[in-house]
Short mmCIF file of C-alpha atoms in Angstrom, two decimals:
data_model
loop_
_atom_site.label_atom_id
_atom_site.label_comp_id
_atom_site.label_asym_id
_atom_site.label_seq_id
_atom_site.Cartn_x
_atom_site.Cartn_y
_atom_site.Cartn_z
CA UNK A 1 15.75 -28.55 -5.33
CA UNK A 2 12.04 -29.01 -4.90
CA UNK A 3 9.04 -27.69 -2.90
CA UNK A 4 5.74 -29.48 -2.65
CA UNK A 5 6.92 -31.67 -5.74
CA UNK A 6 7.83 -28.81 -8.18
CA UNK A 7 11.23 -28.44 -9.44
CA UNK A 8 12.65 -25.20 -9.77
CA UNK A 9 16.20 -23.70 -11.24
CA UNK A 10 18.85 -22.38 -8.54
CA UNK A 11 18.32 -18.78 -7.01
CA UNK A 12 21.35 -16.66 -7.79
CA UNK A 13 21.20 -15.80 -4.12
CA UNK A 14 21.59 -19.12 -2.73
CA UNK A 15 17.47 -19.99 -2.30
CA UNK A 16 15.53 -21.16 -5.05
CA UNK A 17 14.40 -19.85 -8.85
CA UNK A 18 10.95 -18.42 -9.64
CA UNK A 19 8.33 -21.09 -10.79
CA UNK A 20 6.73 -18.39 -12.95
CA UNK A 21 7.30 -14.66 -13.59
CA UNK A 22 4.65 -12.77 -11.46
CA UNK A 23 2.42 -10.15 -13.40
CA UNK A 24 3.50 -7.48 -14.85
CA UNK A 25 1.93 -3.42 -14.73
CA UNK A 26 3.12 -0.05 -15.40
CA UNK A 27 3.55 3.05 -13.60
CA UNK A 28 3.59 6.26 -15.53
CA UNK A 29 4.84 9.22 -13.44
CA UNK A 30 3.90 12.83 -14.61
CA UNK A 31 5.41 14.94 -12.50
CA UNK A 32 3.73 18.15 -12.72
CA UNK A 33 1.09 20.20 -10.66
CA UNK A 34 -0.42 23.12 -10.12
CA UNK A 35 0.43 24.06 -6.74
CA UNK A 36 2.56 22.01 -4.57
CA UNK A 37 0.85 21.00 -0.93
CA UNK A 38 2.33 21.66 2.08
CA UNK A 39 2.50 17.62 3.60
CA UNK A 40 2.90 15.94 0.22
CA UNK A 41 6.34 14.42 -0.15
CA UNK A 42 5.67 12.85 -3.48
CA UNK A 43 8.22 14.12 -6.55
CA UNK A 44 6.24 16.28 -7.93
CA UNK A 45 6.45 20.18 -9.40
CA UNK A 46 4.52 23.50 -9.58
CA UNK A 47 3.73 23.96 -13.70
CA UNK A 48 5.32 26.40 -15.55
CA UNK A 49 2.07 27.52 -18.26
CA UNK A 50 3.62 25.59 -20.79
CA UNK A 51 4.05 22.45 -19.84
CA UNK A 52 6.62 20.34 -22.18
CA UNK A 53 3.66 17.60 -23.18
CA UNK A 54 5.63 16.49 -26.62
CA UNK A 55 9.16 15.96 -25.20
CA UNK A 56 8.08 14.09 -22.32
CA UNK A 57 5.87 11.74 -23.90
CA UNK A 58 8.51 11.00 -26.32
CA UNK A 59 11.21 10.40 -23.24
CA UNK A 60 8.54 8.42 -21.75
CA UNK A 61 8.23 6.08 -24.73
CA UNK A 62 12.41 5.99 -24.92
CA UNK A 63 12.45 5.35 -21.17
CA UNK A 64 9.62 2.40 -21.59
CA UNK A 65 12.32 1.09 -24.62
CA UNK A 66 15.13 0.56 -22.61
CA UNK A 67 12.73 -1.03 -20.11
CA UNK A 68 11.64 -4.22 -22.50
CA UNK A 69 14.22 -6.14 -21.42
CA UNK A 70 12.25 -6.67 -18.39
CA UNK A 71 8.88 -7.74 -19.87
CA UNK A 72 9.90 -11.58 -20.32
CA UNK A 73 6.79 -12.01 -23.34
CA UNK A 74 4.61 -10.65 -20.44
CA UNK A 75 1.25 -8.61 -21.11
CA UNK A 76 0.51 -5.52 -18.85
CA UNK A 77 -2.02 -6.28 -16.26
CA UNK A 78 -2.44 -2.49 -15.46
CA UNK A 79 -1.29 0.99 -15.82
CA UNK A 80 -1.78 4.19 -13.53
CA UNK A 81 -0.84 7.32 -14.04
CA UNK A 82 0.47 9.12 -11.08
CA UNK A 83 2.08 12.26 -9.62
CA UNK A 84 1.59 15.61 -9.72
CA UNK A 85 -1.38 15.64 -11.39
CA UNK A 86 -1.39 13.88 -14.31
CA UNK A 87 -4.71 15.11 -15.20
CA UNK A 88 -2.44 18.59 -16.30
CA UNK A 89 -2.01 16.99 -19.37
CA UNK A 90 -4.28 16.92 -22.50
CA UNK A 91 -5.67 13.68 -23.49
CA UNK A 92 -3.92 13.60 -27.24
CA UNK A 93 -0.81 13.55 -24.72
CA UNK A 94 -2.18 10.58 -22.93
CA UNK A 95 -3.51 9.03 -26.27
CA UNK A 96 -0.08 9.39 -27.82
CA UNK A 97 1.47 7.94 -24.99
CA UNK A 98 -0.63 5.14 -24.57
CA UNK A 99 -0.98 4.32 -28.14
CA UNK A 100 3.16 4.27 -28.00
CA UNK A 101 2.82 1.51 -24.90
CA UNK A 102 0.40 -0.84 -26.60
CA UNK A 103 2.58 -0.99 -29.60
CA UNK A 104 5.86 -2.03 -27.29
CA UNK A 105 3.92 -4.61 -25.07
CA UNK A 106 0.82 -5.97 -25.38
CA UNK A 107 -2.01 -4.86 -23.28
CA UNK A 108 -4.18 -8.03 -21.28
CA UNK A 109 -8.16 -8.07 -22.96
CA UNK A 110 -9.46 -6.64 -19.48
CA UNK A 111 -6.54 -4.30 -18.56
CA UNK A 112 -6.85 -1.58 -15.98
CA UNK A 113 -5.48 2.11 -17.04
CA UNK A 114 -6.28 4.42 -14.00
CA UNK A 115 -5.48 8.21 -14.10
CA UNK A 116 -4.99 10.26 -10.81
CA UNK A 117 -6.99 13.63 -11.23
CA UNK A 118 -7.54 16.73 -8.85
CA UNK A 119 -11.10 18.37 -8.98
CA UNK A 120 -9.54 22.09 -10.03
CA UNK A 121 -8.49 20.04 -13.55
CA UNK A 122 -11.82 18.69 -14.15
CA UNK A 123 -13.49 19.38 -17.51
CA UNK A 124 -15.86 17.65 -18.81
CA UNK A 125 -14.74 17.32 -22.29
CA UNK A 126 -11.46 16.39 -21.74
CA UNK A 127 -12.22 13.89 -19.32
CA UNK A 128 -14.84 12.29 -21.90
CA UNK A 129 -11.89 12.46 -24.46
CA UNK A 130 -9.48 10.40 -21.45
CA UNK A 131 -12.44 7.80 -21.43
CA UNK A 132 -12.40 7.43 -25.11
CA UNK A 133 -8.84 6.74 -25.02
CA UNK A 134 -9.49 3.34 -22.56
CA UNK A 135 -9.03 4.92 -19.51
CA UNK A 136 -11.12 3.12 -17.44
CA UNK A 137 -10.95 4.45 -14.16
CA UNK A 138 -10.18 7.20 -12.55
CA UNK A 139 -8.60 8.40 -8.74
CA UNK A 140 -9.33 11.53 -7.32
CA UNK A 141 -7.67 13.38 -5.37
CA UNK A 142 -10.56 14.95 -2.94
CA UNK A 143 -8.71 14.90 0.80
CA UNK A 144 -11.38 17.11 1.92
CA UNK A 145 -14.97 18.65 1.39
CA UNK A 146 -14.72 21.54 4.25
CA UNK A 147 -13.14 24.79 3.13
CA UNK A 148 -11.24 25.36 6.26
CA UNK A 149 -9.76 21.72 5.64
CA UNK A 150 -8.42 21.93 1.74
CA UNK A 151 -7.02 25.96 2.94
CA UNK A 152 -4.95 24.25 5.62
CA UNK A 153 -3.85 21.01 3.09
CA UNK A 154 -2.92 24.56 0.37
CA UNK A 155 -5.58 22.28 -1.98
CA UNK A 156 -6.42 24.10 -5.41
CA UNK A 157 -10.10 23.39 -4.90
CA UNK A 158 -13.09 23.94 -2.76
CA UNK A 159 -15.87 21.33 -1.50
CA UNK A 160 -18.41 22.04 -4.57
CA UNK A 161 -15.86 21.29 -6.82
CA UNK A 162 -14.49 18.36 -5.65
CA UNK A 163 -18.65 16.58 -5.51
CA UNK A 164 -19.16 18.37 -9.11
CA UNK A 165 -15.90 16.13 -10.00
CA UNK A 166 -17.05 12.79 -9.03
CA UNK A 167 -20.71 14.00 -11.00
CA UNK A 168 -18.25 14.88 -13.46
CA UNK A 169 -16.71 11.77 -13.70
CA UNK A 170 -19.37 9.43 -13.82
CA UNK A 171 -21.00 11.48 -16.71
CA UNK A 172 -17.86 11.44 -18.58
CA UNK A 173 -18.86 7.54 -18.58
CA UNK A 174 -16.19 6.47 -15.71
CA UNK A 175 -18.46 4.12 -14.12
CA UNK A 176 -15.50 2.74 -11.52
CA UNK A 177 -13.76 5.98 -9.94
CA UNK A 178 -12.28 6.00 -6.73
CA UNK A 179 -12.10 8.61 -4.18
CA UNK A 180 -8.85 9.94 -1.88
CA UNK A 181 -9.76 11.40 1.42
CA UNK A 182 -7.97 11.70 4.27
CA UNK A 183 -8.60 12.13 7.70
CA UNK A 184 -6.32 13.20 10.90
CA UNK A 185 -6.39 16.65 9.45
CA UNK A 186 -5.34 20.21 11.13
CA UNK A 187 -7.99 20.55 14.34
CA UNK A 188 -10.21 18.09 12.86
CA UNK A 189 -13.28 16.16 15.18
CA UNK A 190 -14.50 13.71 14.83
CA UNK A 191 -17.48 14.97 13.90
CA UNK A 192 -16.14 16.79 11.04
CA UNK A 193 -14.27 13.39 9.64
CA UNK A 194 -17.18 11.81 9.80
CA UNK A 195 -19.38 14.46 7.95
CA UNK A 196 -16.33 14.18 5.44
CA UNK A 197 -16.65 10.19 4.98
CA UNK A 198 -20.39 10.97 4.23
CA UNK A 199 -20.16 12.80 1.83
CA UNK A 200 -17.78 11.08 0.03
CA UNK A 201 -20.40 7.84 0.45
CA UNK A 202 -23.47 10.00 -0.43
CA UNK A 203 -21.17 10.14 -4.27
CA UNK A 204 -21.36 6.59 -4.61
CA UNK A 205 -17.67 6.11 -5.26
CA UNK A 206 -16.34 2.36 -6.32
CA UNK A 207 -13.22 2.90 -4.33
CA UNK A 208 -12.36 4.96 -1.07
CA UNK A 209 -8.44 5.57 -0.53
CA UNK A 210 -8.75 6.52 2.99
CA UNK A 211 -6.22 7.28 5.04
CA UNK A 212 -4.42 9.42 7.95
CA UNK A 213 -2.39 12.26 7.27
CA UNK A 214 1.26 12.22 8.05
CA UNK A 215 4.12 14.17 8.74
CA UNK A 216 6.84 13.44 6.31
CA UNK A 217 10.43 14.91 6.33
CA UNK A 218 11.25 17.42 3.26
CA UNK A 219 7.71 18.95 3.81
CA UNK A 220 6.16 22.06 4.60
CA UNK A 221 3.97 20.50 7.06
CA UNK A 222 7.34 18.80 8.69
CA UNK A 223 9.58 21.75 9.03
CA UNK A 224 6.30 23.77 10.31
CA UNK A 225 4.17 21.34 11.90
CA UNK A 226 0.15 22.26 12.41
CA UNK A 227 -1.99 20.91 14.95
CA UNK A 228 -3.18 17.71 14.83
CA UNK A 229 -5.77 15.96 16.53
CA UNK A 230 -4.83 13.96 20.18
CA UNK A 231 -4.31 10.16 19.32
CA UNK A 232 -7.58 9.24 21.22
CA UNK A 233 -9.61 11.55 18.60
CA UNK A 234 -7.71 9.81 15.93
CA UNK A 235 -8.28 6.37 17.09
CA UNK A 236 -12.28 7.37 17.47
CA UNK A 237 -11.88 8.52 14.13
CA UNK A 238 -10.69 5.14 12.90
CA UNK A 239 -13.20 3.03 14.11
CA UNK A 240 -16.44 5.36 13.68
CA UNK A 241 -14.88 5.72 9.99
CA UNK A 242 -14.31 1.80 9.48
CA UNK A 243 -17.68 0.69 10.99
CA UNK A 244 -19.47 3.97 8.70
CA UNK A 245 -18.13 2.12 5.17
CA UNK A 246 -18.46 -1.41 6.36
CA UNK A 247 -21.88 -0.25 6.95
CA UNK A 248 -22.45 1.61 3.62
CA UNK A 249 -21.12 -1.73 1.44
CA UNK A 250 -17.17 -0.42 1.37
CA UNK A 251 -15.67 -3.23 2.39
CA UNK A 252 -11.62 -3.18 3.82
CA UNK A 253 -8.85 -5.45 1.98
CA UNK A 254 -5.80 -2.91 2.56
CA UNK A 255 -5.01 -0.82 5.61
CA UNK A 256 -6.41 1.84 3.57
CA UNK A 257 -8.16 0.91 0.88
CA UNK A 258 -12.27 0.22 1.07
CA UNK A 259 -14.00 -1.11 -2.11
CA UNK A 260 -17.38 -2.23 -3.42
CA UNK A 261 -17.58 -5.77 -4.13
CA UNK A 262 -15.01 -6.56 -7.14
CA UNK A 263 -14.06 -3.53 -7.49
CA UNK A 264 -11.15 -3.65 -5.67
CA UNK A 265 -7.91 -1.34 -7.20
CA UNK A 266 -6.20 -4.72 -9.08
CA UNK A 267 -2.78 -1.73 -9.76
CA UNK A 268 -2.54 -1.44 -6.09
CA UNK A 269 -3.42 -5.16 -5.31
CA UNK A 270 -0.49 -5.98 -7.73
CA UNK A 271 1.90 -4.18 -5.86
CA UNK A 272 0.72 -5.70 -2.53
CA UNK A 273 0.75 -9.24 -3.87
CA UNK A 274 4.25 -8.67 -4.66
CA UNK A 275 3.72 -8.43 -8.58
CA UNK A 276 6.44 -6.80 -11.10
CA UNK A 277 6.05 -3.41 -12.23
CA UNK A 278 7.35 -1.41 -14.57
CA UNK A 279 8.41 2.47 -13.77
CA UNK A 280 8.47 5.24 -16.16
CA UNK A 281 8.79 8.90 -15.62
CA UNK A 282 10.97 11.14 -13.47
CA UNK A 283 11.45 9.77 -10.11
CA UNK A 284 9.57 6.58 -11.05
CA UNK A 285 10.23 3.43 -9.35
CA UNK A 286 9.69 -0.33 -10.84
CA UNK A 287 10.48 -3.76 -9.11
CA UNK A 288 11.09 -6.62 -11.29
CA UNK A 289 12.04 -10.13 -11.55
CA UNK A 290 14.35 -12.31 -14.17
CA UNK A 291 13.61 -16.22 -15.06
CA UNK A 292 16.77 -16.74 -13.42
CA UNK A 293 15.28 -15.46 -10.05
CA UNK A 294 17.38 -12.49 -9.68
CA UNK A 295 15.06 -9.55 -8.25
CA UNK A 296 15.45 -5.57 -8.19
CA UNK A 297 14.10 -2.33 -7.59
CA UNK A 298 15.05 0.43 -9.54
CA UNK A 299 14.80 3.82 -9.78
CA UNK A 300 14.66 7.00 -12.34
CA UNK A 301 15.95 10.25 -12.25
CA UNK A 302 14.19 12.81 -10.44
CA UNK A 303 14.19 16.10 -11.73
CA UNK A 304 12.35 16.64 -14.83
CA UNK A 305 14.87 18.66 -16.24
CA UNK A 306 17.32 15.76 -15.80
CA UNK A 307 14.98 13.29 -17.39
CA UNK A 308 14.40 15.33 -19.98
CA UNK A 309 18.05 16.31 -20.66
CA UNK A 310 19.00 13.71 -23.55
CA UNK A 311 22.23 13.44 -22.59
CA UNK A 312 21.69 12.24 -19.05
CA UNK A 313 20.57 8.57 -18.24
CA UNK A 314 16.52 7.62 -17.61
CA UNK A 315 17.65 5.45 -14.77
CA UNK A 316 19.57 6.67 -11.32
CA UNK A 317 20.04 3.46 -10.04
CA UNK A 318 18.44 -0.42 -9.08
CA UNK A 319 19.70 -2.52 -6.21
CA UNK A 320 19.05 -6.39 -6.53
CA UNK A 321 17.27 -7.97 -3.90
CA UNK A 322 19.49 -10.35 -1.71
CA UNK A 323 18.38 -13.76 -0.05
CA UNK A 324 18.03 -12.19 3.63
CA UNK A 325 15.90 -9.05 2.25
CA UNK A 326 13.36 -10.88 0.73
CA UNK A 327 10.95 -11.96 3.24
CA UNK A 328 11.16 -8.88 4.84
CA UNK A 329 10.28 -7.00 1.26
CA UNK A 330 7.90 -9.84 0.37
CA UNK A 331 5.49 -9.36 4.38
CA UNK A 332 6.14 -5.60 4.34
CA UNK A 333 3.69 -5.49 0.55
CA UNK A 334 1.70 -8.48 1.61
CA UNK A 335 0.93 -7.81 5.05
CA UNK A 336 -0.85 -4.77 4.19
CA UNK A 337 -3.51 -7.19 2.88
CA UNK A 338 -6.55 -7.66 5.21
CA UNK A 339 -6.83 -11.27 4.57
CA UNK A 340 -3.40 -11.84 3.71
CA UNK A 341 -2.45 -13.97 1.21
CA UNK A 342 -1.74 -18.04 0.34
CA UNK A 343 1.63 -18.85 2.05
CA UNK A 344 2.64 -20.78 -0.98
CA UNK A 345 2.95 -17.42 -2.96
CA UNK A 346 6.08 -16.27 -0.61
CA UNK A 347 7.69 -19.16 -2.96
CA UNK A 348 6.06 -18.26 -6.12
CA UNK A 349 6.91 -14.71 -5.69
CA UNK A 350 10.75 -14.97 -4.01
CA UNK A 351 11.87 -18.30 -4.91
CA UNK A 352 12.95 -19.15 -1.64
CA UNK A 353 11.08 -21.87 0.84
CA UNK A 354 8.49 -21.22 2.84
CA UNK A 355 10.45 -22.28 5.85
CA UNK A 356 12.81 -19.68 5.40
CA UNK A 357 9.99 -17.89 7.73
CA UNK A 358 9.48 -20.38 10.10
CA UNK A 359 11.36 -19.46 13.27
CA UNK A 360 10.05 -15.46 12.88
CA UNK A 361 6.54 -16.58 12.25
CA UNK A 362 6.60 -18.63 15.53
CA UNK A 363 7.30 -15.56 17.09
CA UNK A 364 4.91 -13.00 15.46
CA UNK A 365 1.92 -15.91 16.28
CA UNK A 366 3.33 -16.18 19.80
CA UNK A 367 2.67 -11.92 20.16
CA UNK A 368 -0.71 -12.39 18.75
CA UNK A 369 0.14 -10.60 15.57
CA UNK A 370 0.23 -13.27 13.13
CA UNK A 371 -2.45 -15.54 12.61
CA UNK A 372 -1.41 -19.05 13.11
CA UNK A 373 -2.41 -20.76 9.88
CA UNK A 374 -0.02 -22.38 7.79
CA UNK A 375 -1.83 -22.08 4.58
CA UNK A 376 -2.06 -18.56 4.84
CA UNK A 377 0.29 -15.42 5.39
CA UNK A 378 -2.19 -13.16 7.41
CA UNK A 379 -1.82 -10.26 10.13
CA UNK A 380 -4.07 -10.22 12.70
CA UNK A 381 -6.60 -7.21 13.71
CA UNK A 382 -3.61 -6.27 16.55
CA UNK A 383 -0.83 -6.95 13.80
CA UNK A 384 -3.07 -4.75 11.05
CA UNK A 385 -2.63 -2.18 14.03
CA UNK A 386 0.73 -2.48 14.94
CA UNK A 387 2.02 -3.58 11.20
CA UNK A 388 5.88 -2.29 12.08
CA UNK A 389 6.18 -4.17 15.12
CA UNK A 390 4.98 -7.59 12.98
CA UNK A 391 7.29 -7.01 10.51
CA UNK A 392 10.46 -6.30 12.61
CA UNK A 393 10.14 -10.16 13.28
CA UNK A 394 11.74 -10.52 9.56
CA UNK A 395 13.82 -7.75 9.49
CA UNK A 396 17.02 -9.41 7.76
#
């Protein structure tokens, strides 16, 4: 079968084979934190005061050994550490750990190796030492700067702390850090959202995460709900907050992700470009492709007791990706994209022909949330808005 003149091998599901493998990263999960928040729905664990640093890095490393299989003589393009708060652990952990990774796959000249931190872990030795390990960049978790704000989140820190952090960071020598705020918070204004998204610019971040906080099942927050601003204050919110970082030289490529000029998060870009990645850690996911153009998700065990118990599997379970889910798993990553991406990469990335999307795309261009290009997969504003209604058009 061919497409624009290449030839490619049979799909297993009936479409086509992957011209190339896409790039590879890794995901490390450390599942650990001090304090768990009330709306966070991630896997993550209050700390015991020990915290089992040895035995998980080496179930880490055993967990990344039965992974190889899946790295195809592919280099790592990235890794972040996520969680809980990875920052919990010390950085001969992390240097142990990483040191393990580089000698099981090989590590691209300019890779990325973010590290999630909260600004009641800062120190500014150890966080000098995580630099000096190759850490190049670092994510943290601010949400807030106004006390009444991080006591309603149950957030470890106040607002000093969390501007001494990013100080903190930069001196450590992290000159590309990123910043996590969120907005939509317990009786917020819009005047205090706004004065939150200043101060967050006045640090000179190269990355703002920012985002609205929701309600998710199996939380605090969602079995006790607070009060949340009226949808009108959180669509004011929204476009005072956009037009404040476009202004300031943040500029928008994911529905919430704002970066200076190329410094955009190339982990999270990865993922939205519909990339491989490896998962590691309790709870962990990973999505990866074969040559023969079989795809699948899989996921780890959860508890950290479980993944730590040697006689229990690293992996709960992976479900291959069939012809009829694809484009709908391919859009829901890609669409996130401000400017989209090359329609030619659908094929590249799920082996199957662009016109598999044809008759949906007519559709989603007819509503006005698709833009009608056919070089280009890209939502428009009202489809950036209204993401879930463009992608129920490709619901299999």
């Amino acid at each position: 079968m061919t497409e624009r003149g290449l030839i490619l091998p049979l799909h297993p599901a009936g479409g086509v084979g992957l011209p190339q493998l896409p790039p590879l990263a890794l995901y490390i999960h450390i599942p650990w934190c001090v304090r768990k928040c009330p709306y966070c729905d991630f896997n993550s664990h209050a700390a015991s005061p020990e915290l089992p640093e040895t035995a998980y890095v080496d179930a880490l490393l055993a967990d990344l050994e039965q992974d190889l299989k899946h790295v195809h003589g592919r280099e790592l393009t990235s890794i972040f550490f996520g969680g809980g708060t990875p920052s919990l652990f010390s950085a001969e952990a992390l240097g142990r750990l990483l040191d393990g990774v580089e000698q099981r796959i090989k590590f691209a000249r300019d890779i990325e190796i973010t590290l999630e931190a909260n600004p009641g872990t800062f120190e500014q030795a150890k966080f000098r030492a995580y630099h000096q390990l190759g850490i190049n960049r670092l994510s943290i978790g601010v949400q807030s700067f106004q006390e009444a704000k991080l006591k309603a989140l149950g957030r470890i820190h106040n607002g000093d702390e969390a501007i001494r952090a990013a100080d903190m960071a930069r001196n450590a020598g992290f000159d590309n850090f990123n910043l996590d705020l969120m907005h939509g918070l317990p009786d917020q204004s819009l005047d205090d959202a706004l004065a939150d998204l200043r101060q967050a610019i006045d640090l000179a971040p190269t990355h703002l995460s920012w985002y609205q906080l929701t309600l998710e099942p199996n939380t605090v927050f969602w079995n006790q709900p607070p009060t949340l601003p009226e949808d009108d204050i959180l669509w004011d919110i929204q476009e005072a907050g956009q037009a404040l970082l476009a202004e300031h030289g943040y500029a928008q490529y994911e529905v919430s992700a704002y970066a200076r000029d190329g410094l955009r998060a190339r982990h999270n870009l990865n993922y939205w470009s519909f990339g491989d990645f490896l998962g590691i850690g309790a709870g962990a996911h990973a999505k990866l492709s074969s040559p023969n153009g079989q795809i699948v998700r899989a996921w780890k065990t959860r508890l950290p007791k479980d993944y730590l118990d040697p006689s229990k599997a690293f992996q709960a379970g992976e479900r291959i990706l069939s012809r009829e889910e694809l484009p709908f798993e391919f859009l829901m990553n890609v669409l996130r994209l401000t400017d989209g991406v090359a329609a030619d990469l659908f094929t590249q990335r799920t082996g199957l022909p662009i016109a598999e999307l044809a008759s949906a795309r007519r559709e989603a261009e007819a509503r006005g949330l698709l833009l009608a290009d056919p070089t280009r997969l890209v939502a428009t504003r009202e489809g950036q808005l209204f993401l879930n209604d463009l992608l129920q058009h490709f619901l299999p």
